[in-house]
Amino acid sequence: MVMNMLNPTPHTIYLKDYTPPAFLISTVELEFDVRDSYTQVTSTLAMQRNPQSATQHGPLILDGDELELSFVAIDGQPLPLGAYDVEPERLTVHEVPARFTLSTVCRIRPQQNSKLMGLFASKDGYFTQCEAEGFRRITYFLDRPDVMSRYTTTIRADRESFPVLLSNGNLVGSGADDEQAGRARHWVRWEDPFPKPAYLFAMVAGKLDKLEDSFVTRSGRKVALQIYVEPGKLDQSGFAMEALKKSMRWDERVFGLELDLDQYMIVAVGDFNMGAMENKGLNIFNTKYVLARPDTATDSDFMFIDRVVAHEYFHNWTGNRVTCRDWFQLSLKEGLTVFRDQEFGADTYSRPVQRIQEVRGLRAAQFPEDAGPMAHPIRPQSYMEISNFYTATVYEKGAEVVRMIHTLLGDERFRQGMDLYFQRFDGQAVTTDDFVRAMQDASGVDLTHFRSWYDQAGTPVLDVNGEYNVAEGRYTLTVKQSCPPTPGQADKQPLHIPLAVGLIGPEGNELELRLEGEAAGSVSRTRVLSVRQAEERFVFTHVPAPPVPSLLRSFSAPVMLRFPYSDADLTQLLQHDTDAFNRWEAGQRLAVNLLLHGIADHQAGRTPQFPDAFVSAFASVLAHAQADPAFAAEALTLPSEGYLSEQMKVIDPDAIHAVRVALRRHLARTLHNQWLQTYDAFVTTGPYSPDAQAAGRRALRNLSLSYLMELDDEAVRALAMQQFAAADNMTDAMAALSALANCDCPERAVALERFYARWKDEALVIDKWFSVQATSRLPNTLAEVKRLMSHAAFEIRNPNRVRALVSSFCQANQVRFHAADGGGYAFLAEQVRVLDPLNPQVAARLARALDRWKKLDTQRQPHARRALEQIRDTSGLSRDTFEVVTRALS
């Protein structure tokens, strides 16, 4: 790698170098004085040297970023200039006693904070985001998660401009303040009774509307619930309130956990880097995961609101009451809480469909990450910038690792492990080892070998073969595990992998399973095999006929499974497997096999062939869709272009796109009548509801429309326009608009224009309008995206807008982003370089669209490399983006 002298390599932080903090902070008193051009922050910290630290002498070093320091005092005595040093990212006080009070006064400028970390301004007021290291942008502090303190926060502001003043915990005081420039001011004081790290601090000062409700906990306490939204949006906040109450009931019922504060608040803001943040008692959310109404939000939006509200509420215990010792342990809170919100989703919606969608997302985002330059274990060993490790690996793979523990222990023992975890570590900052040890101690299940999942990167591969012995009625599964090298980990060790297995007989019946050596009564229809060695054999006895194995049921481990299934085997599983996930998986494997053969034919200049058997399998799913339309919609959705890319050694975006579209058109033509019949049959009647059954019917109906639109005939376009005009909900409106956006026809422009005219004042809906154009497969999409960047509604400083337009094109439009002329890559480089000084987190995430550039063909690779090098060589590049592009290029 060529060193860029303008951007010297940032310091790398290693897990092996962790040491306890030199100081502890028992209490934090903050006072915010909000003024027109700045905010003054007065901080009073009760500090002492940490008896657990090896350093019992030396200076006090505090983190800081873009702070204007005006005052420093120890125990009330102001310090002269020589007693401390101020550098761009730290404050050093040279001599301090063993126990003391540190006072500082700083000025910060929220209006200029485009990074949206720390205290920043949005159109409705001031908001905070402190995870991971944003608190240092508010005041000087030991900004690390293992420093836990009790906070008291006083906020003073103009009453008219900032009528709502919020912080963590309970409201303990309020009143009028001295007037300034003839304007009335007021103050409030909040006290959080629970110790927390600085990343969980939150403050809001704004002009917001409030939705109020209450909840009676299982112990009989009545707690206040409040959701704050921008003025005029209360009619879009009711679903989020119901989601909050559902999640509270669920956590009490399933894990025995109840709210520990007198009130619980959610605040929605339109400018936000994250989806949402679990600040203790005061969750700050992206508006995307709070605001919803049938005419403005899709079924998916409603489902995500349910899940995200639950996720942040569940953090109250798995993340707040027990938090992570250091940022390497991020999955301790995130992986565990994602698993909890997944289980909540499964209990709220269709468990099989939720599982299919989770795995589809895992394979789309995390598997490529595991195979790319940013591959890392769920407990990373090092990082330059922690914000780059809020990844699919830490979250989604982390949840899969927790799910495997749940599979190995079972419901009852997993709950016992959770109870012991809270009993041992409530109020502490701990590690993933502490979590696994609690699970092991409570259950008696040895998880020593299993812990390797936390430290080994990469997606394991299971190569499985089956052999049937007719004479003895024995079926033997031979399982070999391996894992490809990842950056910094060339040699991989065998993992403990739970492999859930069933056997399907020739008549489609599910066979009882008995492993060799087991007693006659030890039979079941699904067995979880513990694969621990590089190669193992499992022998099933009393198998009356050659079976088809149903492997990795419910996706019991985040691995890639290879088994020599024939098309007949897969058809057997698709028709008869009792495991819904594996029925879906069989159909996906059939489709992948067919598409990959078609891609090879296309590359060789031959016309891809689509056999009648595959069409018949689709027809069969359609014919039986009434039983579970949501599952049918998933089963009839072809593997994505991104997923197909990961199945190829060299990615050919044009061939993948051409063959996938050709198959969709073939299915549209050959099953034309069935698609029409399905479209007509699955109309939803009555008032809109986002429940699983109604959403499933809409999903299948709209999928039928999308297939029919492949025919691009006048009648189908009229059908789409009719649905677009008549839709009484955003799900159906967006389905029609999406179908038209992929069609080069007059109706496209008409629909897009009408949609914008109707919804131009609804920011979240206009995000959809931008996104549907950015993901269009039409050849001129890049030019349209560039044109839309000059649109009055586009704002480069708003992360939602950037994700809707720029990220949608670069990360979700495979064929147009990967244009052979490199235009998409040049566009990416340009936007990353513009975004990086404004918002490094958004820029770095966008740059990851080129993680897999080395899999591209020789024509595209030079263009991709050039784009990455242009970003790397940008003067003043942030740590966030520098780490991403240098790892991609290395």
mmCIF file of C-alpha atoms in Angstrom, residues 254-255 257 318 322 336 402 405-406 409-425 434-445 447:
data_model
loop_
_atom_site.group_PDB
_atom_site.id
_atom_site.type_symbol
_atom_site.label_atom_id
_atom_site.label_comp_id
_atom_site.label_asym_id
_atom_site.label_seq_id
_atom_site.Cartn_x
_atom_site.Cartn_y
_atom_site.Cartn_z
ATOM 1 C CA VAL A 254 -40.727 -14.214 27.873
ATOM 2 C CA PHE A 255 -37.785 -12.941 29.933
ATOM 3 C CA LEU A 257 -38.023 -8.155 32.572
ATOM 4 C CA THR A 318 -29.424 -6.111 27.369
ATOM 5 C CA VAL A 322 -25.732 -4.700 31.623
ATOM 6 C CA LEU A 336 -28.164 -10.513 21.947
ATOM 7 C CA VAL A 402 -26.871 -16.281 20.327
ATOM 8 C CA ILE A 405 -26.650 -21.075 22.060
ATOM 9 C CA HIS A 406 -30.450 -21.056 22.371
ATOM 10 C CA LEU A 409 -29.609 -25.168 25.443
ATOM 11 C CA GLY A 410 -33.343 -25.091 24.646
ATOM 12 C CA ASP A 411 -35.919 -22.546 25.830
ATOM 13 C CA GLU A 412 -35.863 -23.353 29.540
ATOM 14 C CA ARG A 413 -32.113 -23.487 30.056
ATOM 15 C CA PHE A 414 -31.554 -20.415 27.882
ATOM 16 C CA ARG A 415 -33.951 -18.475 30.128
ATOM 17 C CA GLN A 416 -32.059 -19.754 33.177
ATOM 18 C CA GLY A 417 -28.850 -18.513 31.606
ATOM 19 C CA MET A 418 -30.359 -15.067 30.992
ATOM 20 C CA ASP A 419 -31.576 -14.899 34.604
ATOM 21 C CA LEU A 420 -28.104 -15.758 35.882
ATOM 22 C CA TYR A 421 -26.525 -13.207 33.515
ATOM 23 C CA PHE A 422 -28.631 -10.384 34.999
ATOM 24 C CA GLN A 423 -28.163 -11.655 38.541
ATOM 25 C CA ARG A 424 -24.378 -11.608 38.185
ATOM 26 C CA PHE A 425 -23.816 -8.494 36.127
ATOM 27 C CA ASP A 434 -19.118 -13.302 30.862
ATOM 28 C CA PHE A 435 -22.327 -13.885 28.882
ATOM 29 C CA VAL A 436 -21.281 -17.313 27.585
ATOM 30 C CA ARG A 437 -20.029 -18.332 31.028
ATOM 31 C CA ALA A 438 -23.421 -17.476 32.558
ATOM 32 C CA MET A 439 -25.159 -19.568 29.892
ATOM 33 C CA GLN A 440 -22.813 -22.484 30.549
ATOM 34 C CA ASP A 441 -23.026 -22.303 34.340
ATOM 35 C CA ALA A 442 -26.825 -22.088 34.386
ATOM 36 C CA SER A 443 -27.386 -24.901 31.880
ATOM 37 C CA GLY A 444 -24.554 -27.319 32.539
ATOM 38 C CA VAL A 445 -23.853 -27.399 28.781
ATOM 39 C CA LEU A 447 -19.694 -24.139 25.655
#
